[in-house]
Coordinates of C-alpha atoms in Angstrom, one line a residue:
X1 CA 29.4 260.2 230.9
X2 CA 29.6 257.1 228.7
X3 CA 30.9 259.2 226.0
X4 CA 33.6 260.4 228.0
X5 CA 34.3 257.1 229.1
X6 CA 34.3 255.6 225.1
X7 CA 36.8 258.4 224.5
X8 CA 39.2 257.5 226.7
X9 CA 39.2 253.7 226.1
X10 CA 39.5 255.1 222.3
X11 CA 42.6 256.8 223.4
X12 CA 44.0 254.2 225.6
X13 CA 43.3 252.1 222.7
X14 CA 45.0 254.4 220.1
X15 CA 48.1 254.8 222.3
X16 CA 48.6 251.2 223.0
X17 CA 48.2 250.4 219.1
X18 CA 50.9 253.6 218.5
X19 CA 53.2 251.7 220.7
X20 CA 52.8 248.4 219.6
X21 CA 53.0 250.0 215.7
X22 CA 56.2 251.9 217.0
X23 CA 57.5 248.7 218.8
X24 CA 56.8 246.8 215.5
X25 CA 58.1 249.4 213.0
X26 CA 61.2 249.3 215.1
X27 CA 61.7 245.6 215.2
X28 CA 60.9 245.4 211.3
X29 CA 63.9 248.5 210.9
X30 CA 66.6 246.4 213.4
X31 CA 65.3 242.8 210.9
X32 CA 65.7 245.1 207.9
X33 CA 68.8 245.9 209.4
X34 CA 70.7 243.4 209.9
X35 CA 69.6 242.0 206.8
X36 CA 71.2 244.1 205.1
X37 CA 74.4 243.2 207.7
X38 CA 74.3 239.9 206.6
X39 CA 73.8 241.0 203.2
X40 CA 77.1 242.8 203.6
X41 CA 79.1 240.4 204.9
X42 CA 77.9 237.6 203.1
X43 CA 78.9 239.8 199.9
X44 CA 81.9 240.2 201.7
X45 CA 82.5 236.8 202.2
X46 CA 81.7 235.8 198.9
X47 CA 84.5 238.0 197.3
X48 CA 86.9 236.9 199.5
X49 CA 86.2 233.5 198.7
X50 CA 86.8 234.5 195.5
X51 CA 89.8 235.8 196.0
X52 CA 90.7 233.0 198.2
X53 CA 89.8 231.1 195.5
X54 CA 91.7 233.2 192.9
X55 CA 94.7 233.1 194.9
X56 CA 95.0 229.3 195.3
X57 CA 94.5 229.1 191.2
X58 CA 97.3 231.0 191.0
X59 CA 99.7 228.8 194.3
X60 CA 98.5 225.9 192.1
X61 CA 99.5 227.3 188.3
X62 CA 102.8 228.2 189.7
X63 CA 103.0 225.0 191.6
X64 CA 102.5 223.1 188.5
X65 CA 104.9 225.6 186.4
X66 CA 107.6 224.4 189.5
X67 CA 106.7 220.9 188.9
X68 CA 106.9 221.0 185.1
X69 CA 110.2 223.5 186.0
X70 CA 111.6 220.6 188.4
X71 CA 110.8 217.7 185.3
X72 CA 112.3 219.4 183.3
X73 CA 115.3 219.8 184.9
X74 CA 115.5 216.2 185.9
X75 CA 115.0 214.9 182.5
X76 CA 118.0 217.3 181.8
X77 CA 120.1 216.1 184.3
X78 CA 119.1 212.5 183.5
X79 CA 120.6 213.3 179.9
X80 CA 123.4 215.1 181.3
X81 CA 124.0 212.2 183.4
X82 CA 123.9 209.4 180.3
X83 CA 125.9 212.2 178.2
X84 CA 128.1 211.6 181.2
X85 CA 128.5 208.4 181.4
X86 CA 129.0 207.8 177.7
X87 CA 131.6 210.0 177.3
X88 CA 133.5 208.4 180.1
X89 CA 132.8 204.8 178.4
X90 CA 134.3 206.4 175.4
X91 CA 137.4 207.8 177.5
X92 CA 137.7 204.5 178.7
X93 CA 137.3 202.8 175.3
X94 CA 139.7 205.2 173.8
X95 CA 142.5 204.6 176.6
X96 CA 142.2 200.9 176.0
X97 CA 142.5 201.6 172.3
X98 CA 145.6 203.6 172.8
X99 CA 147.1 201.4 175.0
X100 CA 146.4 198.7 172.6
X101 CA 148.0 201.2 170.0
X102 CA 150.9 201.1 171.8
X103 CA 151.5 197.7 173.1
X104 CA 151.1 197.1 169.1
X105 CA 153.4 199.4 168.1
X106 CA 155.7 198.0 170.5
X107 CA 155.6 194.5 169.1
X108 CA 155.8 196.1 165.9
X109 CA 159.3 197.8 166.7
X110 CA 159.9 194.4 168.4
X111 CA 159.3 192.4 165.3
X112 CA 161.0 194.9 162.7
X113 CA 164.3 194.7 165.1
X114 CA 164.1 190.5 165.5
X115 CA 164.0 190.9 161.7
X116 CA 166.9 193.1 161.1
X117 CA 168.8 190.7 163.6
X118 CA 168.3 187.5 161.4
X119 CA 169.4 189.4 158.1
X120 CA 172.6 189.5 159.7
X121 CA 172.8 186.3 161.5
X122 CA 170.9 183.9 159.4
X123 CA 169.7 184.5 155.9
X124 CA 168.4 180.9 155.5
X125 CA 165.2 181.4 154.0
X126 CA 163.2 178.7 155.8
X127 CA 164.5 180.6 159.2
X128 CA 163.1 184.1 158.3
X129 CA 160.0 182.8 157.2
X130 CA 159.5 181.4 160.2
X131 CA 160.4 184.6 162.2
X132 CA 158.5 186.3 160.1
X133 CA 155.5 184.8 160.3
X134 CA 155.5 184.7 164.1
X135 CA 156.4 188.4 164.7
X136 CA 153.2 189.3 162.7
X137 CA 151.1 186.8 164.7
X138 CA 152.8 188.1 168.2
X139 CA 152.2 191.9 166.7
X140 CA 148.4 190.9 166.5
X141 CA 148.5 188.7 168.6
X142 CA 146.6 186.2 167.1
X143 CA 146.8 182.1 167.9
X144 CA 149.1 181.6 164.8
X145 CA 149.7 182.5 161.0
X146 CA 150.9 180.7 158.0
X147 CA 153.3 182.0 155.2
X148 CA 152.3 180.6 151.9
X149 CA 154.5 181.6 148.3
X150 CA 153.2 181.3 144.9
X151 CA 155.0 178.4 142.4
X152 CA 154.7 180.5 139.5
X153 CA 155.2 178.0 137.5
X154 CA 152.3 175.4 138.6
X155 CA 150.3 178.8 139.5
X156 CA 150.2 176.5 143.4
X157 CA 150.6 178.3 146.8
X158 CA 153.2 176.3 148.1
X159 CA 153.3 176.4 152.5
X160 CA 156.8 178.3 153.4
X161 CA 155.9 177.9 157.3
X162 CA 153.0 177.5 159.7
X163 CA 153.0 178.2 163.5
X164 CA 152.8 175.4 165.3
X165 CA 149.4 176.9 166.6
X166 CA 147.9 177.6 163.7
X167 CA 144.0 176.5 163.4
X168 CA 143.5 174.7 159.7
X169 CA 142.9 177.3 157.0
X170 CA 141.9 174.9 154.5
X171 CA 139.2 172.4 154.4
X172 CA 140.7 169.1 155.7
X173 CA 139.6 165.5 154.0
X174 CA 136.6 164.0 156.0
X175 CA 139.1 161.0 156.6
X176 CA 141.5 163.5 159.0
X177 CA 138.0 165.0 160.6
X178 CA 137.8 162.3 163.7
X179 CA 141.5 162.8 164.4
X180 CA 142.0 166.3 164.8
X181 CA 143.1 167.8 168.2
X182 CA 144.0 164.0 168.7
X183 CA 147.0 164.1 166.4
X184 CA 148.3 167.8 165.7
X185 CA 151.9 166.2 164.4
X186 CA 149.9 164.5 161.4
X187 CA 147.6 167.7 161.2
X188 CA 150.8 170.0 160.8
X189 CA 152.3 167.7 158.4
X190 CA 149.3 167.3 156.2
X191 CA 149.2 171.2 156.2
X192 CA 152.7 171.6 155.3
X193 CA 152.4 169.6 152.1
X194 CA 149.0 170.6 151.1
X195 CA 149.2 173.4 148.2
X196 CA 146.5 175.6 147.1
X197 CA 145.6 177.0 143.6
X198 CA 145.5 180.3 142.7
X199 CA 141.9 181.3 143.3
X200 CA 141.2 178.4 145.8
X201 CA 139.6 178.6 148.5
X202 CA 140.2 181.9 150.8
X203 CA 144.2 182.3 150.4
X204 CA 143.8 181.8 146.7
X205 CA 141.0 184.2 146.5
X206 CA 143.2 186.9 148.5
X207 CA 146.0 186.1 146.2
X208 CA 143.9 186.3 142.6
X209 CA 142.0 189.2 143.9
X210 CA 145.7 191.1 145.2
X211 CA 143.5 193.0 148.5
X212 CA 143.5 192.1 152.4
X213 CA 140.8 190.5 153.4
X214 CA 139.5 190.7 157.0
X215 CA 137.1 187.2 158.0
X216 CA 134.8 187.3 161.2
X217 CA 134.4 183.4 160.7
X218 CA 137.0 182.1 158.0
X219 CA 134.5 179.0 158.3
X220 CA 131.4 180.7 157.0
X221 CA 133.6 180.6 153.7
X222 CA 132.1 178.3 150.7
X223 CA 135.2 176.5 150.9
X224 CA 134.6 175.0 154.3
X225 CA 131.5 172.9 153.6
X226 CA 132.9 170.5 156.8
X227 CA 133.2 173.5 159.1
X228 CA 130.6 171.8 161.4
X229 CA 132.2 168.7 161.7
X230 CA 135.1 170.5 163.2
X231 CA 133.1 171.6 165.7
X232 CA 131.6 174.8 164.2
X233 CA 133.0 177.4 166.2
X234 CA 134.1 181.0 165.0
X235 CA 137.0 181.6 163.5
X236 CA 138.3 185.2 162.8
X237 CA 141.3 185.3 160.0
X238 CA 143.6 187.9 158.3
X239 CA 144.5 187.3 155.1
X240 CA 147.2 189.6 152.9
X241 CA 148.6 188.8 149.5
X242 CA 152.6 189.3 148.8
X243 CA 152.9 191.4 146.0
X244 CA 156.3 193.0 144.5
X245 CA 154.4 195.9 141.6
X246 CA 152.3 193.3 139.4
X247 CA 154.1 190.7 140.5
X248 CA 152.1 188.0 142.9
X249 CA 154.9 186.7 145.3
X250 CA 152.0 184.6 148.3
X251 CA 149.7 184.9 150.5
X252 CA 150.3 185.6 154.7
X253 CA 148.0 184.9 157.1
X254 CA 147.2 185.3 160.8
X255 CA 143.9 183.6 162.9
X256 CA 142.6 184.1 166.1
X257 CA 139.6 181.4 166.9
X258 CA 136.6 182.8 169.4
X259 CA 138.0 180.5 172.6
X260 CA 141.5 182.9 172.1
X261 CA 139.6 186.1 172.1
X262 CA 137.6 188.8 170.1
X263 CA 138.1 188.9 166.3
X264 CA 140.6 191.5 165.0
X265 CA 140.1 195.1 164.9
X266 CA 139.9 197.4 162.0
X267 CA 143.3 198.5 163.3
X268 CA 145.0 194.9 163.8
X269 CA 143.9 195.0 159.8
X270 CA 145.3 198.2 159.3
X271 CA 148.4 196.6 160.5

């Protein structure tokens, strides 16, 4: 009896430790299970973070190639844009050069036909100095000119005529310093009787040397060592020697000082 009894407790026993082994086997398959799900998808999030990732290298190398692109191109139009603008400044430059060109010209035709005119009505020398000495200040329109002729025989450039606004072109005596702009009659007639060797100062240098000569500031010559006491200030000057062949007939000469402008241009020189 107790054997029986022993038995069947073994057998309860064995059939509640089957179930509880099943039970546990099955629970460890399902963990095993989805361990390997979240194996999976964590494998399958992992390459599409990578892609992700991959993907947004890429948005980001062609965002930077569109931002270099976009630089680019606005450096390019910024040089377009000065390119622009500079050739417009020089369309500009070069209207107001031609219609510089032909105001001049117009003087020029002006000048040459005031010319022919005296031949015909007055041939006094004096007169035609004058008039020409003031159409070649009006044709470059500087403040005034002076006409100067060569004494051959004292080897003097002797004043033929001097605008009335002529600046000096000569260094004046310290004494006349104090009074000038105070007394232009005695300036002008201290000019007109003052002659200049040949080689003197900057007309007689034109004339020895027989070339134009173009001045920014006539007073930064040697020859005006009292420029500053005349107050210093620029003074741009033309100066052309007469010549006939060898022969050395004077000296003419145009100025324009700062207060009446801009010195002359490499075409009023020309001219």
């Amino acid at each position: 009896m107790w054997e029986e009894v022993t038995i069947a407790s073994l057998a309860t026993a064995a059939a509640i430790l089957g179930t509880q082994w099943f039970r546990q086997a099955r629970r460890t398959r399902r963990a095993q299970e989805a361990a390997a799900e979240v194996s999976r998808e964590r494998t399958g999030l992992a390459e599409r973070h990578s892609l992700l990732k991959a993907e947004r290298d890429a948005l980001a190398a062609e965002r930077d190639a569109v931002n270099r692109e976009v630089s680019g191109l606005a450096e390019r139009h910024s040089l377009l844009q000065h390119e622009h603008d500079a050739l417009r400044q020089r369309h500009d430059d070069l209207s107001r050069e031609h219609q510089s060109y032909d105001a001049e010209e117009h003087r020029m035709l002006d000048f040459l036909h005031e010319i022919s005119e005296s031949l015909y009505d007055d041939t006094s020398p004096r007169k035609l100095h004058r008039r020409i000495i003031r159409g070649v200040s009006a044709v470059v329109e500087a403040r005034g000119g002076a006409l100067y002729l060569l004494d051959a025989g004292r080897r003097q450039l002797v004043p033929a005529s001097i605008t009335k606004e002529c600046p000096p072109l000569i260094e004046l005596p310290a004494e006349m310093l104090p009074s000038v702009g105070r007394r232009p009659s005695q300036l002008r007639s201290y000019l007109s009787l003052q002659s200049i060797g040949e080689g003197e100062g900057a007309l007689g240098e034109a004339l020895q040397r027989g070339k134009p000569v173009k001045y920014e500031d006539l007073l930064q010559h040697p020859s005006f060592a009292a420029a500053p006491s005349i107050g210093g200030r620029k003074l741009a000057v033309m100066i052309a020697p007469l010549l006939y062949g060898p022969k050395k007939l004077g000296v003419m000469a145009v100025a324009r000082p700062a207060s009446a402008g801009a010195p002359f241009t490499p075409h009023d020189f020309d001219v």
